[in-house]
């Protein structure tokens, strides 16, 4: 009898403690307007850099670029069909970092399946789906450069949607 009572008391205490921990976690995720404003102010602003002109691109042939600085290598692609995050008249121009988010290996483009592939640990990223990881050791998707195109067809990088490998933040 005493043993059952101890087990019941243990279960009740466990459930009560679990409910309190859950309530505490929910309370900490709700931000006040002041906290939300402070978080927005902490957002990193990236430079706007001209990368190329639409006329410089050939469908499914990568163009080497660097953004936001010379240390951050990337690739500019015209995929031939509208894709997630694509810009230009056909919505098919995208750009990504070519530094694998897992260990920073330099990746290569496969025109066959429109993916970027890491030679180090074989992570693969889908360029038609916003740099989503499709295989390998990486735990993040590939950083995609945020692009815009002006009336003259010049392509500009305006930011990055993920953390570039080797940086504590996307601060220059």
Coordinates of C-alpha atoms in Angstrom, one line a residue:
X1 CA 0.0 0.0 0.0
X2 CA 2.6 2.5 0.9
X3 CA 4.5 1.9 -2.3
X4 CA 1.4 2.7 -4.4
X5 CA 0.9 5.9 -2.6
X6 CA 4.4 7.0 -3.2
X7 CA 4.1 6.2 -6.9
X8 CA 0.8 8.2 -7.1
X9 CA 2.3 11.1 -5.3
X10 CA 5.3 11.0 -7.7
X11 CA 3.0 11.0 -10.7
X12 CA 1.0 13.9 -9.5
X13 CA 4.2 15.9 -8.7
X14 CA 5.6 15.0 -12.1
X15 CA 2.5 16.2 -13.9
X16 CA 2.2 19.3 -11.9
X17 CA 5.9 20.1 -12.5
X18 CA 5.4 19.5 -16.2
X19 CA 2.5 21.8 -16.4
X20 CA 4.4 24.5 -14.6
X21 CA 7.4 24.1 -16.9
X22 CA 5.1 24.3 -20.0
X23 CA 3.4 27.5 -18.7
X24 CA 6.8 29.0 -18.0
X25 CA 8.0 28.2 -21.5
X26 CA 4.9 29.7 -23.1
X27 CA 5.2 32.9 -21.0
X28 CA 8.8 33.4 -22.1
X29 CA 8.0 33.2 -25.8
X30 CA 5.4 36.0 -25.7
X31 CA 7.1 39.3 -26.5
X32 CA 6.0 42.7 -25.4
X33 CA 5.8 45.4 -28.1
X34 CA 9.1 46.9 -26.8
X35 CA 10.9 43.5 -27.1
X36 CA 9.6 43.0 -30.6
X37 CA 10.8 46.5 -31.6
X38 CA 14.2 45.9 -30.1
X39 CA 14.5 42.6 -32.0
X40 CA 13.6 44.4 -35.3
X41 CA 16.2 47.0 -34.6
X42 CA 18.8 44.3 -34.1
X43 CA 18.2 43.0 -37.7
X44 CA 21.4 43.1 -39.8
X45 CA 21.3 45.5 -42.8
X46 CA 23.1 44.2 -45.8
X47 CA 24.7 46.3 -48.6
X48 CA 23.0 46.4 -52.0
X49 CA 25.5 45.2 -54.6
X50 CA 25.2 44.9 -58.3
X51 CA 26.0 41.4 -59.4
X52 CA 25.3 41.2 -63.1
X53 CA 22.8 42.0 -65.9
X54 CA 20.2 39.6 -67.1
X55 CA 21.8 39.6 -70.5
X56 CA 25.0 38.2 -68.9
X57 CA 23.2 35.0 -67.9
X58 CA 22.7 31.7 -69.8
X59 CA 20.1 29.3 -68.7
X60 CA 21.5 26.6 -66.3
X61 CA 25.0 27.9 -66.4
X62 CA 26.3 29.3 -63.0
X63 CA 28.0 32.7 -62.8
X64 CA 30.5 33.1 -59.9
X65 CA 29.7 36.0 -57.6
X66 CA 30.7 37.3 -54.2
X67 CA 28.2 38.8 -51.7
X68 CA 28.1 40.7 -49.3
X69 CA 31.9 40.9 -49.6
X70 CA 34.8 39.2 -51.5
X71 CA 35.2 36.6 -48.7
X72 CA 31.6 35.3 -49.3
X73 CA 31.5 33.4 -52.5
X74 CA 28.3 32.6 -54.3
X75 CA 26.7 31.6 -57.5
X76 CA 24.1 33.4 -59.7
X77 CA 21.7 31.1 -61.7
X78 CA 19.1 31.5 -64.4
X79 CA 17.2 28.3 -64.0
X80 CA 14.8 28.5 -67.0
X81 CA 11.6 28.3 -65.0
X82 CA 10.0 30.3 -62.2
X83 CA 11.2 29.2 -58.8
X84 CA 10.9 30.1 -55.1
X85 CA 12.7 33.4 -54.5
X86 CA 13.3 33.9 -58.2
X87 CA 13.5 37.4 -59.8
X88 CA 13.5 38.8 -63.3
X89 CA 10.9 38.7 -66.0
X90 CA 10.7 34.9 -65.8
X91 CA 11.1 34.6 -62.0
X92 CA 13.9 32.2 -62.6
X93 CA 17.0 34.0 -61.3
X94 CA 18.4 33.0 -57.9
X95 CA 21.7 33.3 -56.1
X96 CA 23.2 31.2 -53.2
X97 CA 26.3 31.1 -51.1
X98 CA 28.5 28.2 -52.3
X99 CA 30.0 27.7 -48.8
X100 CA 28.4 24.6 -47.4
X101 CA 26.6 25.5 -44.1
X102 CA 27.9 22.3 -42.5
X103 CA 31.7 22.8 -42.7
X104 CA 32.3 25.6 -45.2
X105 CA 33.5 23.4 -48.1
X106 CA 33.2 25.0 -51.6
X107 CA 30.3 23.5 -53.4
X108 CA 29.8 22.9 -57.1
X109 CA 26.7 23.2 -59.2
X110 CA 25.1 20.2 -61.0
X111 CA 23.1 21.4 -64.0
X112 CA 21.6 17.9 -64.3
X113 CA 19.4 18.2 -61.2
X114 CA 19.9 22.0 -60.5
X115 CA 21.6 21.4 -57.1
X116 CA 24.6 22.6 -55.2
X117 CA 26.7 19.7 -53.9
X118 CA 29.4 19.6 -51.2
X119 CA 32.4 17.4 -51.8
X120 CA 33.2 17.2 -48.1
X121 CA 30.3 15.3 -46.6
X122 CA 28.0 15.1 -49.6
X123 CA 25.3 17.5 -48.5
X124 CA 23.1 18.5 -51.4
X125 CA 20.9 21.6 -51.8
X126 CA 18.0 22.2 -54.2
X127 CA 18.3 25.4 -56.1
X128 CA 14.7 25.2 -57.4
X129 CA 13.4 25.1 -53.9
X130 CA 15.1 28.0 -52.1
X131 CA 18.3 26.1 -51.3
X132 CA 16.5 23.5 -49.3
X133 CA 18.8 20.7 -48.1
X134 CA 18.0 17.4 -49.8
X135 CA 20.7 15.2 -48.5
X136 CA 23.7 15.1 -46.2
X137 CA 25.2 16.3 -42.9
X138 CA 24.2 20.0 -43.0
X139 CA 21.6 21.1 -40.5
X140 CA 20.7 24.3 -42.3
X141 CA 19.4 25.2 -45.7
X142 CA 21.7 27.0 -48.1
X143 CA 21.9 30.8 -47.6
X144 CA 20.0 32.4 -50.5
X145 CA 20.8 35.9 -51.5
X146 CA 17.8 38.2 -51.8
X147 CA 17.8 39.7 -55.3
X148 CA 16.1 42.5 -57.2
X149 CA 16.2 43.5 -60.8
X150 CA 15.9 47.1 -62.1
X151 CA 14.4 48.4 -65.4
X152 CA 17.8 48.1 -67.2
X153 CA 18.0 44.4 -66.2
X154 CA 20.7 44.9 -63.6
X155 CA 20.6 42.3 -60.8
X156 CA 21.3 43.4 -57.3
X157 CA 21.8 41.4 -54.1
X158 CA 20.1 43.1 -51.1
X159 CA 20.5 40.6 -48.2
X160 CA 20.8 37.0 -47.2
X161 CA 18.1 34.8 -45.7
X162 CA 20.4 32.4 -43.7
X163 CA 23.7 32.7 -41.8
X164 CA 26.7 32.4 -44.1
X165 CA 29.2 29.7 -43.0
X166 CA 32.0 30.9 -40.7
X167 CA 30.2 34.0 -39.5
X168 CA 28.7 34.6 -36.1
X169 CA 26.2 37.0 -37.8
X170 CA 25.8 38.3 -41.3
X171 CA 27.6 41.5 -40.2
X172 CA 30.5 42.7 -42.4

